[in-house]
PDB file of C-alpha atoms in Angstrom:
ATOM      1  CA  UNK A1254       0.028   0.035   0.040  1.00  0.00           C
ATOM      2  CA  UNK A1255       2.622   2.703   1.166  1.00  0.00           C
ATOM      3  CA  UNK A1256       4.763   1.967  -2.201  1.00  0.00           C
ATOM      4  CA  UNK A1257       1.566   2.432  -4.065  1.00  0.00           C
ATOM      5  CA  UNK A1258       0.858   5.674  -2.263  1.00  0.00           C
ATOM      6  CA  UNK A1259       4.409   7.099  -2.618  1.00  0.00           C
ATOM      7  CA  UNK A1260       4.430   6.518  -6.450  1.00  0.00           C
ATOM      8  CA  UNK A1261       1.369   8.288  -6.816  1.00  0.00           C
ATOM      9  CA  UNK A1262       2.609  11.172  -4.593  1.00  0.00           C
ATOM     10  CA  UNK A1263       6.266  11.476  -6.354  1.00  0.00           C
ATOM     11  CA  UNK A1264       5.016  10.998  -9.820  1.00  0.00           C
ATOM     12  CA  UNK A1265       1.864  13.324  -9.617  1.00  0.00           C
ATOM     13  CA  UNK A1266      -0.413  10.750 -10.918  1.00  0.00           C
ATOM     14  CA  UNK A1267      -3.880   9.564  -9.951  1.00  0.00           C
ATOM     15  CA  UNK A1268      -3.644   6.024 -10.240  1.00  0.00           C
ATOM     16  CA  UNK A1269      -1.310   2.895 -10.458  1.00  0.00           C
ATOM     17  CA  UNK A1270      -1.606  -0.270 -12.263  1.00  0.00           C
ATOM     18  CA  UNK A1271      -1.472  -3.488  -9.999  1.00  0.00           C
ATOM     19  CA  UNK A1272       0.508  -6.279 -11.595  1.00  0.00           C
ATOM     20  CA  UNK A1273       1.040  -9.988 -10.551  1.00  0.00           C
ATOM     21  CA  UNK A1274       3.360 -11.386 -12.791  1.00  0.00           C
ATOM     22  CA  UNK A1275       2.079 -11.274 -16.207  1.00  0.00           C
ATOM     23  CA  UNK A1276      -1.409 -10.263 -15.035  1.00  0.00           C
ATOM     24  CA  UNK A1277      -3.357  -7.113 -14.292  1.00  0.00           C
ATOM     25  CA  UNK A1278      -5.706  -7.862 -11.329  1.00  0.00           C
ATOM     26  CA  UNK A1279      -6.541  -4.123 -10.798  1.00  0.00           C
ATOM     27  CA  UNK A1280      -5.912  -0.640 -10.624  1.00  0.00           C
ATOM     28  CA  UNK A1281      -5.531   1.636  -7.684  1.00  0.00           C
ATOM     29  CA  UNK A1282      -6.554   5.277  -7.583  1.00  0.00           C
ATOM     30  CA  UNK A1283      -6.545   8.216  -5.364  1.00  0.00           C
ATOM     31  CA  UNK A1284     -10.541   7.651  -5.604  1.00  0.00           C
ATOM     32  CA  UNK A1285     -10.112   4.348  -4.080  1.00  0.00           C
ATOM     33  CA  UNK A1286      -8.201   5.410  -1.189  1.00  0.00           C
ATOM     34  CA  UNK A1287     -10.634   8.386  -0.353  1.00  0.00           C
ATOM     35  CA  UNK A1288     -13.621   6.244  -0.675  1.00  0.00           C
ATOM     36  CA  UNK A1289     -12.309   2.937   0.664  1.00  0.00           C
ATOM     37  CA  UNK A1290      -9.667   3.894   3.146  1.00  0.00           C
ATOM     38  CA  UNK A1291      -9.822   7.673   4.297  1.00  0.00           C
ATOM     39  CA  UNK A1292     -13.789   7.872   4.502  1.00  0.00           C
ATOM     40  CA  UNK A1293     -14.107   4.634   6.393  1.00  0.00           C
ATOM     41  CA  UNK A1294     -11.299   5.571   9.079  1.00  0.00           C
ATOM     42  CA  UNK A1295      -8.989   2.910   8.022  1.00  0.00           C
ATOM     43  CA  UNK A1296      -5.295   3.521   7.709  1.00  0.00           C
ATOM     44  CA  UNK A1297      -2.926   2.492   4.779  1.00  0.00           C
ATOM     45  CA  UNK A1298      -0.664   0.514   7.207  1.00  0.00           C
ATOM     46  CA  UNK A1299      -3.451  -1.934   8.085  1.00  0.00           C
ATOM     47  CA  UNK A1300      -4.880  -2.242   4.706  1.00  0.00           C
ATOM     48  CA  UNK A1301      -3.731  -4.569   1.824  1.00  0.00           C
ATOM     49  CA  UNK A1302      -3.571  -3.070  -1.606  1.00  0.00           C
ATOM     50  CA  UNK A1303      -5.864  -5.920  -2.886  1.00  0.00           C
ATOM     51  CA  UNK A1304      -8.635  -5.113  -0.413  1.00  0.00           C
ATOM     52  CA  UNK A1305      -9.274  -1.849  -1.822  1.00  0.00           C
ATOM     53  CA  UNK A1306      -7.903  -1.523  -5.582  1.00  0.00           C
ATOM     54  CA  UNK A1307     -10.515  -1.573  -8.320  1.00  0.00           C
ATOM     55  CA  UNK A1308     -10.618  -4.895  -9.898  1.00  0.00           C
ATOM     56  CA  UNK A1309     -12.640  -6.713 -12.560  1.00  0.00           C
ATOM     57  CA  UNK A1310     -11.123  -4.351 -15.412  1.00  0.00           C
ATOM     58  CA  UNK A1311     -12.831  -4.766 -18.697  1.00  0.00           C
ATOM     59  CA  UNK A1312     -10.516  -6.354 -21.451  1.00  0.00           C
ATOM     60  CA  UNK A1313      -8.644  -3.811 -23.993  1.00  0.00           C
ATOM     61  CA  UNK A1314      -9.902  -3.995 -27.572  1.00  0.00           C
ATOM     62  CA  UNK A1315      -7.855  -6.595 -29.277  1.00  0.00           C
ATOM     63  CA  UNK A1316      -7.693  -8.860 -26.244  1.00  0.00           C
ATOM     64  CA  UNK A1317     -10.809 -10.639 -26.453  1.00  0.00           C
ATOM     65  CA  UNK A1318     -12.945  -7.494 -25.564  1.00  0.00           C
ATOM     66  CA  UNK A1319     -15.659  -5.626 -27.514  1.00  0.00           C
ATOM     67  CA  UNK A1320     -14.729  -5.520 -31.162  1.00  0.00           C
ATOM     68  CA  UNK A1321     -12.524  -8.676 -30.859  1.00  0.00           C
ATOM     69  CA  UNK A1322     -12.684 -10.625 -34.151  1.00  0.00           C
ATOM     70  CA  UNK A1323     -10.369 -13.451 -33.813  1.00  0.00           C
TER      71      UNK A1323
END
């Protein structure tokens, strides 16, 4: 969790992709932090990234998603 938050702060970005080997299980955003940690009184130290990241991402075009023909 801390590594993701530090990356967001250092680079001035609003989200990071969460990678697990060659798969993309989710994305963690500032919005996830605000809604799922800060507003619920949780702490980043006691929370796993996998508990609050946005998962079930749609497949990109050309990867079996909408418009895939092959």
